[in-house]
Amino acid sequence: MLNEMNRELTFHPNYTLLYEDAGNSTARQISQIQALVDQGIDLLIVSPNETSTPITQAVEAVFKKGIPVVVIDRKIETESYNAYIGADNVAIGRMAGAYIGNLLKGKGRIVEVWGLPGSSPAQERHRGLREALAHYPQVQISKELNGQWEKDTARRVAAAHLADLRTADLVFTHNDVMGLGVYEISKAAGLDKQLRFVGIDALPGPNAGMQFISKGILTASFLYPTGGQEAIETAVRILEGKSVKRDNILNSIQVDASNIRALKAQTDKLLDQQYDIEKQSRRIDELTHTYSTQRNTLYITLGSLVIVLVLGAWALYLVREKQAAYRKLEKQNAEILEQKDKIEAVSKQARLATEDKLRFYSYISHEFNTPLSLILTPTEDLLTKKTVSPHELRSSLSLVQKNAHRLLRLVNQMLDLRKTDAGKLALKASEQDIVAFVRDIVQDFRRKADKQRIDLQFITARPELMVWFDGEKLDKVLFNLLSNAFKYTPKGGLIHVLLDVRDNQVMIQVQDNGEGMTPEEQAHAFDLFFSGTKPFNLGNGLGLALSREFVNLHQGYIDVQSEKGKGATFTMLLPLGSAHLAPEEREGTPVAHSPVILPELDEVPEKPAPASGQKGTLLVVEDHDDLRQFLVSRLSDEYEILAEPTGEKGWERILEAVPDLIISDIMLPGLDGLQLTQRTKADFRTSHIPVILLTAKGQMEHRIDGTRAGADAYIAKPFNTVHLIETIRTTLANREKWQRRMNADFVSQSGNRQEKKFLNELTAHIEQNLTDTNYGVEQLSRDMGLSRVQLYRKVQALLDMNITDYFAQIRLKRAKYLLKESTKTMAEIAYEAGFSSPAYFTTFFKQHTQQTPSEYRRSSSVNA
């Protein structure tokens, strides 16, 4: 009932429901009614616990105060109420009696379990049952029990009257939950096969009548509509001054095995729809407080509802035009539903926009933190060193300058885009030679093209072409298009810039043969918050979005054509002449082109040579070239460094080299850092490798995600180099201690990377099959992809022992660990360590340790 009320109230947001549960206590219900009246309620909806005089008097007192009263479910002994809503309990009782008579084929004994004897539903259901059974004289009610509407009470009275249940053929309960209680007692007594159970309510849900029928607990039940929806509809009509029907009788149906599947499917779907409605309603409420456009739309809807209500009231007084008014009301309802669908569609768009913006803010943090790391970290390094070589100083300052320029350009682009959104970015056009202008910009990229062996050409058949444009803004547009082309064009590729005149417009095209775009990426290439299948890049995202705004200011057009793997072509069209420009947009003074600073396009320095005396091998997975090169340079004095720009290449290098530690960024193209960590920790060949996540996502929820993925440490950008190095040292030291304790002594002794990889796989295969006494050298050699002879020779060469002894050593280590760290029996330890019998285990253990297993366990306990 309460669910139906709440669902209906979602369509009446101006009303609030105050709800109290009396728990089958009449005295408590009377006090709750008085408390609600004291709160100043406008209308009382009451389901009387009983039809007794006290509750009747309490309801009459409310009615006499001028507060409307709607009575549901049970009647009271007074006419002091506005409307009654409920099922015909006498008719339901008759339906149940007729069904029971037919079910028992006109002969049998019935145990009837009442609700509260003082309530009208219980009395009327009993009377209807009696009337129906009068047509079946050989069907007798052998016992009447008082279940008080509650399952626990029904269980108690059933347990006390098992003798009556043993002689009965059927149990009829005034509601389904009491039927469940009697069923449970009957089942415990072994009577569930003898008795059949019929109840009333047939409510949907996981612990209600329809579920009991599906499980075979109840043979049948009779739907008792709660009237929650009708109660809210009636209450709203009363509060709005409309006439209502005084007695509203709800219909019932019989629910049994013949129709339960269809009804249950329908009710389950209704429950799902109700949940969806409530969820959408909550979402709409949240968006209402956030977006003024949504509030305006909601106000319009509320205004339409008021108009509909006024038309409805007016139609009640115009009897002659009743049919015409009714059709008009249907039309208004259809418009309201259409507006509701529009609101839901706008809400969905707003939700997607909010998600895009939140993702954009996250990417802003990432894009700003990376250059900040490359400014702060080299600076901190220089400050901590007593002496710095000129080459190192120049290299560090160059890195700081490069990333300071990058930050400045990002900030300027964001400010320009903000000005365009606010309509404050004005065009200052002048007539200039666009051929010379474009040639100068292309020439600025010549050094970068030569370094990457890219065929950069400016192609035009016109020696000059005078065009009205804003040099400052068009400079940024061409810079962004060329930067984007260089980012996605591989070494040895081509980038061509074409200029021509078409249909009284100057056409400028930037073509490349890089990786290209998917259809989705092409459709959203100029959208600020779209990242597609690649991690979002703030520089490119802002640059292309800003380029479109600048071209639009020129009354021009920009578009992109691309195919995945076949490059991209950006086409920009600008109108010739000055007729399209407003007088204030024609400045008249040309802006000279100044050389473009390309800090992020400098060539990445060569990887430094590894230093001698390194303590291990580290793998750095970082897509940012400068940061990756800085980490390689900073850590190579102490470790052998491997570096990869993507998660996929990082995983291949992990399998190939089996490094001692992995440092990875989270936001990587394709396979990201979290996925790489999960894959590393899930593979038995690499699960022992520590992982340090190095990322701009420093919030607590991101740290939790990294820990869940299996990361050993999580360091946020911008980071302190000393902290990073000490974390690496501590992590490797702890891993070495763990290896020495956990059967990894032989693996730790090997210094060669390939030998370490082989021993890791060998040990993993043995440990995975340790409990299988039939697992031997033959199966192990097949798992390792070697012949038996090759396996013997390789193990002998690496460990100076044969493979059988290595099997024995691993079993012995496992047994020692279980004897120390567990309380398992000797037999359990023997089988878990791979020994064929406890006796053999004891003999083997004593031969190798000069102690029996029991003596070893006692000595370990004393030492501990």
CSV table of N, CA and C in Angstrom, one decimal, residues 35-154:
chain,number,residue,atom,x,y,z
A,35,ALA,N,-1.4,12.8,17.2
A,35,ALA,CA,-0.1,13.5,16.9
A,35,ALA,C,-0.1,14.1,15.5
A,36,LEU,N,-0.7,13.4,14.5
A,36,LEU,CA,-0.7,13.9,13.1
A,36,LEU,C,-1.6,15.1,13.1
A,37,VAL,N,-2.7,15.1,13.8
A,37,VAL,CA,-3.6,16.3,13.8
A,37,VAL,C,-2.9,17.5,14.4
A,38,ASP,N,-2.1,17.2,15.4
A,38,ASP,CA,-1.3,18.3,16.1
A,38,ASP,C,-0.3,18.9,15.1
A,39,GLN,N,0.2,18.2,14.2
A,39,GLN,CA,1.1,18.7,13.2
A,39,GLN,C,0.5,19.5,12.1
A,40,GLY,N,-0.8,19.6,12.1
A,40,GLY,CA,-1.5,20.4,11.2
A,40,GLY,C,-1.8,19.8,9.8
A,41,ILE,N,-2.1,18.5,9.8
A,41,ILE,CA,-2.4,17.9,8.5
A,41,ILE,C,-3.6,18.4,7.8
A,42,ASP,N,-3.7,18.3,6.5
A,42,ASP,CA,-4.8,18.8,5.7
A,42,ASP,C,-5.8,17.7,5.4
A,43,LEU,N,-5.4,16.4,5.5
A,43,LEU,CA,-6.3,15.3,5.2
A,43,LEU,C,-5.8,14.1,5.9
A,44,LEU,N,-6.7,13.2,6.4
A,44,LEU,CA,-6.3,12.0,7.1
A,44,LEU,C,-6.7,10.8,6.3
A,45,ILE,N,-5.7,9.9,6.0
A,45,ILE,CA,-6.0,8.6,5.4
A,45,ILE,C,-5.7,7.6,6.5
A,46,VAL,N,-6.7,6.8,6.8
A,46,VAL,CA,-6.6,5.9,8.0
A,46,VAL,C,-7.0,4.5,7.5
A,47,SER,N,-6.3,3.5,7.9
A,47,SER,CA,-6.7,2.1,7.8
A,47,SER,C,-6.9,1.6,9.2
A,48,PRO,N,-8.1,1.6,9.7
A,48,PRO,CA,-8.4,1.2,11.1
A,48,PRO,C,-7.9,-0.1,11.5
A,49,ASN,N,-7.2,-0.2,12.7
A,49,ASN,CA,-6.7,-1.5,13.2
A,49,ASN,C,-7.9,-2.4,13.5
A,50,GLU,N,-9.0,-1.8,14.1
A,50,GLU,CA,-10.2,-2.5,14.4
A,50,GLU,C,-11.4,-1.6,14.2
A,51,THR,N,-12.6,-2.1,14.2
A,51,THR,CA,-13.8,-1.3,14.0
A,51,THR,C,-14.4,-1.0,15.4
A,52,SER,N,-13.6,-1.0,16.4
A,52,SER,CA,-14.0,-0.8,17.8
A,52,SER,C,-14.4,0.7,18.0
A,53,THR,N,-15.1,0.9,19.1
A,53,THR,CA,-15.6,2.3,19.4
A,53,THR,C,-14.4,3.3,19.6
A,54,PRO,N,-13.3,2.9,20.3
A,54,PRO,CA,-12.3,4.0,20.5
A,54,PRO,C,-11.7,4.5,19.2
A,55,ILE,N,-11.4,3.6,18.2
A,55,ILE,CA,-10.9,4.1,16.9
A,55,ILE,C,-11.9,4.9,16.2
A,56,THR,N,-13.2,4.5,16.3
A,56,THR,CA,-14.3,5.3,15.7
A,56,THR,C,-14.4,6.7,16.2
A,57,GLN,N,-14.3,6.8,17.5
A,57,GLN,CA,-14.4,8.1,18.2
A,57,GLN,C,-13.2,9.0,17.7
A,58,ALA,N,-12.0,8.4,17.6
A,58,ALA,CA,-10.9,9.2,17.2
A,58,ALA,C,-11.0,9.7,15.8
A,59,VAL,N,-11.5,8.9,14.9
A,59,VAL,CA,-11.8,9.4,13.5
A,59,VAL,C,-12.9,10.4,13.5
A,60,GLU,N,-13.9,10.2,14.2
A,60,GLU,CA,-15.0,11.2,14.3
A,60,GLU,C,-14.5,12.6,14.8
A,61,ALA,N,-13.6,12.6,15.8
A,61,ALA,CA,-13.1,13.8,16.3
A,61,ALA,C,-12.3,14.6,15.2
A,62,VAL,N,-11.5,13.8,14.4
A,62,VAL,CA,-10.8,14.5,13.3
A,62,VAL,C,-11.8,15.1,12.3
A,63,PHE,N,-12.8,14.3,11.9
A,63,PHE,CA,-13.8,14.8,10.9
A,63,PHE,C,-14.5,16.0,11.4
A,64,LYS,N,-14.8,16.1,12.7
A,64,LYS,CA,-15.6,17.2,13.2
A,64,LYS,C,-14.7,18.5,13.2
A,65,LYS,N,-13.4,18.3,13.2
A,65,LYS,CA,-12.5,19.5,13.2
A,65,LYS,C,-12.4,20.1,11.8
A,66,GLY,N,-13.1,19.5,10.8
A,66,GLY,CA,-13.1,20.0,9.4
A,66,GLY,C,-12.0,19.4,8.6
A,67,ILE,N,-11.3,18.4,9.1
A,67,ILE,CA,-10.2,17.7,8.4
A,67,ILE,C,-10.9,16.5,7.6
A,68,PRO,N,-10.7,16.5,6.3
A,68,PRO,CA,-11.3,15.4,5.5
A,68,PRO,C,-10.7,14.1,5.9
A,69,VAL,N,-11.5,13.0,5.8
A,69,VAL,CA,-11.0,11.7,6.2
A,69,VAL,C,-11.3,10.7,5.1
A,70,VAL,N,-10.2,9.9,4.7
A,70,VAL,CA,-10.4,8.8,3.8
A,70,VAL,C,-10.1,7.5,4.5
A,71,VAL,N,-11.1,6.6,4.6
A,71,VAL,CA,-10.9,5.3,5.3
A,71,VAL,C,-10.6,4.3,4.2
A,72,ILE,N,-9.6,3.5,4.5
A,72,ILE,CA,-9.2,2.4,3.5
A,72,ILE,C,-9.1,1.1,4.3
A,73,ASP,N,-9.4,0.0,3.5
A,73,ASP,CA,-9.3,-1.3,4.0
A,73,ASP,C,-10.4,-1.8,4.9
A,74,ARG,N,-10.5,-1.1,6.1
A,74,ARG,CA,-11.5,-1.5,7.1
A,74,ARG,C,-12.5,-0.4,7.4
A,75,LYS,N,-13.8,-0.7,7.5
A,75,LYS,CA,-14.8,0.3,7.8
A,75,LYS,C,-14.8,0.6,9.3
A,76,ILE,N,-15.4,1.7,9.7
A,76,ILE,CA,-15.6,2.1,11.1
A,76,ILE,C,-17.1,2.2,11.4
A,77,GLU,N,-17.4,2.3,12.6
A,77,GLU,CA,-18.8,2.3,13.0
A,77,GLU,C,-19.3,3.8,13.1
A,78,THR,N,-19.2,4.5,12.0
A,78,THR,CA,-19.6,5.9,11.9
A,78,THR,C,-19.7,6.2,10.4
A,79,GLU,N,-20.4,7.3,10.1
A,79,GLU,CA,-20.5,7.8,8.8
A,79,GLU,C,-19.7,9.1,8.6
A,80,SER,N,-18.8,9.4,9.6
A,80,SER,CA,-18.0,10.6,9.7
A,80,SER,C,-16.8,10.4,8.9
A,81,TYR,N,-16.9,10.3,7.6
A,81,TYR,CA,-15.7,10.2,6.7
A,81,TYR,C,-16.1,10.7,5.3
A,82,ASN,N,-15.2,11.1,4.5
A,82,ASN,CA,-15.5,11.6,3.2
A,82,ASN,C,-15.6,10.4,2.1
A,83,ALA,N,-14.7,9.4,2.3
A,83,ALA,CA,-14.7,8.4,1.3
A,83,ALA,C,-14.1,7.1,1.9
A,84,TYR,N,-14.6,6.0,1.5
A,84,TYR,CA,-14.1,4.7,1.9
A,84,TYR,C,-13.6,4.0,0.6
A,85,ILE,N,-12.4,3.4,0.8
A,85,ILE,CA,-11.8,2.6,-0.3
A,85,ILE,C,-11.3,1.3,0.2
A,86,GLY,N,-11.8,0.2,-0.4
A,86,GLY,CA,-11.5,-1.1,0.0
A,86,GLY,C,-12.1,-2.2,-0.8
A,87,ALA,N,-11.7,-3.4,-0.6
A,87,ALA,CA,-12.3,-4.5,-1.3
A,87,ALA,C,-13.5,-5.0,-0.6
A,88,ASP,N,-14.3,-5.7,-1.3
A,88,ASP,CA,-15.5,-6.3,-0.7
A,88,ASP,C,-15.1,-7.6,-0.1
A,89,ASN,N,-14.9,-7.6,1.3
A,89,ASN,CA,-14.3,-8.7,2.0
A,89,ASN,C,-15.4,-9.9,2.0
A,90,VAL,N,-16.6,-9.5,2.0
A,90,VAL,CA,-17.7,-10.6,1.9
A,90,VAL,C,-17.6,-11.3,0.6
A,91,ALA,N,-17.4,-10.6,-0.5
A,91,ALA,CA,-17.3,-11.2,-1.8
A,91,ALA,C,-16.0,-12.1,-1.9
A,92,ILE,N,-14.9,-11.5,-1.3
A,92,ILE,CA,-13.7,-12.3,-1.3
A,92,ILE,C,-13.9,-13.6,-0.5
A,93,GLY,N,-14.6,-13.5,0.6
A,93,GLY,CA,-14.8,-14.7,1.4
A,93,GLY,C,-15.7,-15.7,0.6
A,94,ARG,N,-16.7,-15.2,-0.1
A,94,ARG,CA,-17.5,-16.1,-0.9
A,94,ARG,C,-16.6,-16.8,-2.0
A,95,MET,N,-15.8,-16.0,-2.7
A,95,MET,CA,-14.9,-16.6,-3.7
A,95,MET,C,-14.0,-17.7,-3.1
A,96,ALA,N,-13.5,-17.4,-2.0
A,96,ALA,CA,-12.6,-18.4,-1.3
A,96,ALA,C,-13.4,-19.7,-1.0
A,97,GLY,N,-14.6,-19.4,-0.4
A,97,GLY,CA,-15.5,-20.6,-0.1
A,97,GLY,C,-15.8,-21.5,-1.2
A,98,ALA,N,-16.2,-20.8,-2.4
A,98,ALA,CA,-16.6,-21.6,-3.6
A,98,ALA,C,-15.4,-22.3,-4.1
A,99,TYR,N,-14.2,-21.7,-4.1
A,99,TYR,CA,-13.0,-22.3,-4.6
A,99,TYR,C,-12.7,-23.5,-3.7
A,100,ILE,N,-12.8,-23.4,-2.4
A,100,ILE,CA,-12.4,-24.5,-1.4
A,100,ILE,C,-13.4,-25.6,-1.6
A,101,GLY,N,-14.7,-25.3,-1.8
A,101,GLY,CA,-15.7,-26.4,-2.0
A,101,GLY,C,-15.4,-27.2,-3.2
A,102,ASN,N,-15.0,-26.5,-4.3
A,102,ASN,CA,-14.7,-27.3,-5.5
A,102,ASN,C,-13.4,-28.0,-5.4
A,103,LEU,N,-12.4,-27.4,-4.7
A,103,LEU,CA,-11.1,-28.0,-4.5
A,103,LEU,C,-11.2,-29.3,-3.7
A,104,LEU,N,-12.0,-29.3,-2.7
A,104,LEU,CA,-12.2,-30.5,-1.8
A,104,LEU,C,-13.3,-31.4,-2.4
A,105,LYS,N,-13.9,-31.0,-3.5
A,105,LYS,CA,-14.9,-31.9,-4.2
A,105,LYS,C,-16.1,-32.1,-3.3
A,106,GLY,N,-16.4,-31.0,-2.6
A,106,GLY,CA,-17.7,-31.0,-1.8
A,106,GLY,C,-17.6,-31.8,-0.5
A,107,LYS,N,-16.4,-32.2,0.0
A,107,LYS,CA,-16.3,-32.9,1.2
A,107,LYS,C,-14.9,-32.7,1.9
A,108,GLY,N,-14.9,-32.3,3.2
A,108,GLY,CA,-13.6,-32.2,3.9
A,108,GLY,C,-13.8,-31.3,5.1
A,109,ARG,N,-12.6,-31.2,5.8
A,109,ARG,CA,-12.5,-30.4,7.1
A,109,ARG,C,-11.6,-29.3,6.9
A,110,ILE,N,-12.0,-28.1,7.4
A,110,ILE,CA,-11.2,-26.9,7.2
A,110,ILE,C,-10.8,-26.3,8.6
A,111,VAL,N,-9.6,-25.8,8.7
A,111,VAL,CA,-9.2,-25.0,9.8
A,111,VAL,C,-9.1,-23.6,9.3
A,112,GLU,N,-9.8,-22.7,9.9
A,112,GLU,CA,-9.9,-21.3,9.5
A,112,GLU,C,-9.0,-20.5,10.5
A,113,VAL,N,-8.1,-19.7,10.0
A,113,VAL,CA,-7.2,-18.8,10.8
A,113,VAL,C,-7.6,-17.4,10.6
A,114,TRP,N,-8.2,-16.8,11.7
A,114,TRP,CA,-8.7,-15.4,11.6
A,114,TRP,C,-7.6,-14.4,11.7
A,115,GLY,N,-8.0,-13.2,11.2
A,115,GLY,CA,-7.2,-12.0,11.6
A,115,GLY,C,-7.7,-11.5,12.9
A,116,LEU,N,-7.6,-10.2,13.2
A,116,LEU,CA,-8.2,-9.7,14.4
A,116,LEU,C,-9.7,-9.9,14.4
A,117,PRO,N,-10.3,-10.6,15.4
A,117,PRO,CA,-11.7,-10.8,15.4
A,117,PRO,C,-12.5,-9.5,15.5
A,118,GLY,N,-12.0,-8.4,16.0
A,118,GLY,CA,-12.7,-7.2,16.1
A,118,GLY,C,-12.6,-6.3,14.8
A,119,SER,N,-11.9,-6.8,13.8
A,119,SER,CA,-11.8,-6.0,12.6
A,119,SER,C,-12.8,-6.4,11.6
A,120,SER,N,-13.3,-5.4,10.8
A,120,SER,CA,-14.4,-5.7,9.8
A,120,SER,C,-13.9,-6.6,8.7
A,121,PRO,N,-12.6,-6.6,8.2
A,121,PRO,CA,-12.3,-7.5,7.2
A,121,PRO,C,-12.3,-9.0,7.7
A,122,ALA,N,-11.9,-9.2,8.9
A,122,ALA,CA,-11.9,-10.6,9.4
A,122,ALA,C,-13.4,-11.1,9.5
A,123,GLN,N,-14.3,-10.2,10.0
A,123,GLN,CA,-15.7,-10.6,10.2
A,123,GLN,C,-16.3,-10.9,8.9
A,124,GLU,N,-16.1,-10.0,7.9
A,124,GLU,CA,-16.7,-10.1,6.6
A,124,GLU,C,-16.2,-11.3,5.8
A,125,ARG,N,-14.9,-11.5,5.9
A,125,ARG,CA,-14.3,-12.7,5.2
A,125,ARG,C,-14.9,-14.0,5.7
A,126,HIS,N,-15.0,-14.0,7.1
A,126,HIS,CA,-15.6,-15.2,7.7
A,126,HIS,C,-17.1,-15.4,7.2
A,127,ARG,N,-17.8,-14.3,7.2
A,127,ARG,CA,-19.2,-14.4,6.8
A,127,ARG,C,-19.4,-14.9,5.4
A,128,GLY,N,-18.5,-14.3,4.5
A,128,GLY,CA,-18.6,-14.7,3.1
A,128,GLY,C,-18.2,-16.2,2.9
A,129,LEU,N,-17.2,-16.6,3.7
A,129,LEU,CA,-16.8,-18.1,3.6
A,129,LEU,C,-18.0,-18.9,4.1
A,130,ARG,N,-18.6,-18.6,5.1
A,130,ARG,CA,-19.8,-19.4,5.6
A,130,ARG,C,-20.9,-19.4,4.6
A,131,GLU,N,-21.2,-18.3,4.0
A,131,GLU,CA,-22.2,-18.3,3.0
A,131,GLU,C,-21.9,-19.2,1.8
A,132,ALA,N,-20.7,-19.2,1.3
A,132,ALA,CA,-20.3,-20.0,0.2
A,132,ALA,C,-20.3,-21.5,0.6
A,133,LEU,N,-19.8,-21.8,1.8
A,133,LEU,CA,-19.8,-23.2,2.2
A,133,LEU,C,-21.1,-23.8,2.5
A,134,ALA,N,-22.1,-22.9,2.6
A,134,ALA,CA,-23.5,-23.4,2.9
A,134,ALA,C,-24.0,-24.3,1.7
A,135,HIS,N,-23.4,-24.1,0.5
A,135,HIS,CA,-23.7,-24.9,-0.6
A,135,HIS,C,-23.0,-26.2,-0.6
A,136,TYR,N,-22.0,-26.4,0.3
A,136,TYR,CA,-21.3,-27.6,0.4
A,136,TYR,C,-21.4,-28.2,1.8
A,137,PRO,N,-22.6,-28.8,2.1
A,137,PRO,CA,-22.9,-29.2,3.5
A,137,PRO,C,-21.8,-30.2,4.1
A,138,GLN,N,-21.1,-30.9,3.3
A,138,GLN,CA,-20.1,-31.9,3.8
A,138,GLN,C,-18.7,-31.3,4.0
A,139,VAL,N,-18.6,-30.0,3.7
A,139,VAL,CA,-17.4,-29.3,3.9
A,139,VAL,C,-17.6,-28.5,5.2
A,140,GLN,N,-16.8,-28.8,6.3
A,140,GLN,CA,-17.0,-28.3,7.6
A,140,GLN,C,-15.8,-27.5,8.1
A,141,ILE,N,-16.0,-26.4,8.8
A,141,ILE,CA,-15.0,-25.7,9.5
A,141,ILE,C,-14.8,-26.4,10.8
A,142,SER,N,-13.7,-27.2,10.9
A,142,SER,CA,-13.5,-28.0,12.1
A,142,SER,C,-12.9,-27.2,13.3
A,143,LYS,N,-12.2,-26.1,12.9
A,143,LYS,CA,-11.5,-25.3,14.0
A,143,LYS,C,-11.3,-23.9,13.5
A,144,GLU,N,-11.5,-22.9,14.4
A,144,GLU,CA,-11.2,-21.5,14.1
A,144,GLU,C,-10.1,-21.0,15.0
A,145,LEU,N,-9.0,-20.5,14.5
A,145,LEU,CA,-7.9,-20.0,15.2
A,145,LEU,C,-7.7,-18.5,15.0
A,146,ASN,N,-7.1,-17.9,16.1
A,146,ASN,CA,-7.0,-16.4,16.0
A,146,ASN,C,-5.5,-16.1,15.7
A,147,GLY,N,-5.2,-15.7,14.5
A,147,GLY,CA,-3.8,-15.5,14.1
A,147,GLY,C,-3.5,-14.0,14.2
A,148,GLN,N,-4.4,-13.1,14.4
A,148,GLN,CA,-4.2,-11.6,14.6
A,148,GLN,C,-3.4,-11.0,13.4
A,149,TRP,N,-3.6,-11.5,12.2
A,149,TRP,CA,-2.9,-11.0,11.0
A,149,TRP,C,-1.4,-11.2,10.9
A,150,GLU,N,-0.8,-11.8,11.9
A,150,GLU,CA,0.7,-11.9,12.0
A,150,GLU,C,1.2,-13.3,11.8
A,151,LYS,N,2.3,-13.5,11.2
A,151,LYS,CA,2.9,-14.8,10.9
A,151,LYS,C,3.3,-15.5,12.2
A,152,ASP,N,4.0,-14.7,13.1
A,152,ASP,CA,4.5,-15.4,14.3
A,152,ASP,C,3.3,-15.8,15.2
A,153,THR,N,2.3,-15.0,15.3
A,153,THR,CA,1.1,-15.4,16.1
A,153,THR,C,0.5,-16.7,15.5
A,154,ALA,N,0.4,-16.7,14.1
A,154,ALA,CA,-0.2,-17.9,13.5
A,154,ALA,C,0.7,-19.1,13.7
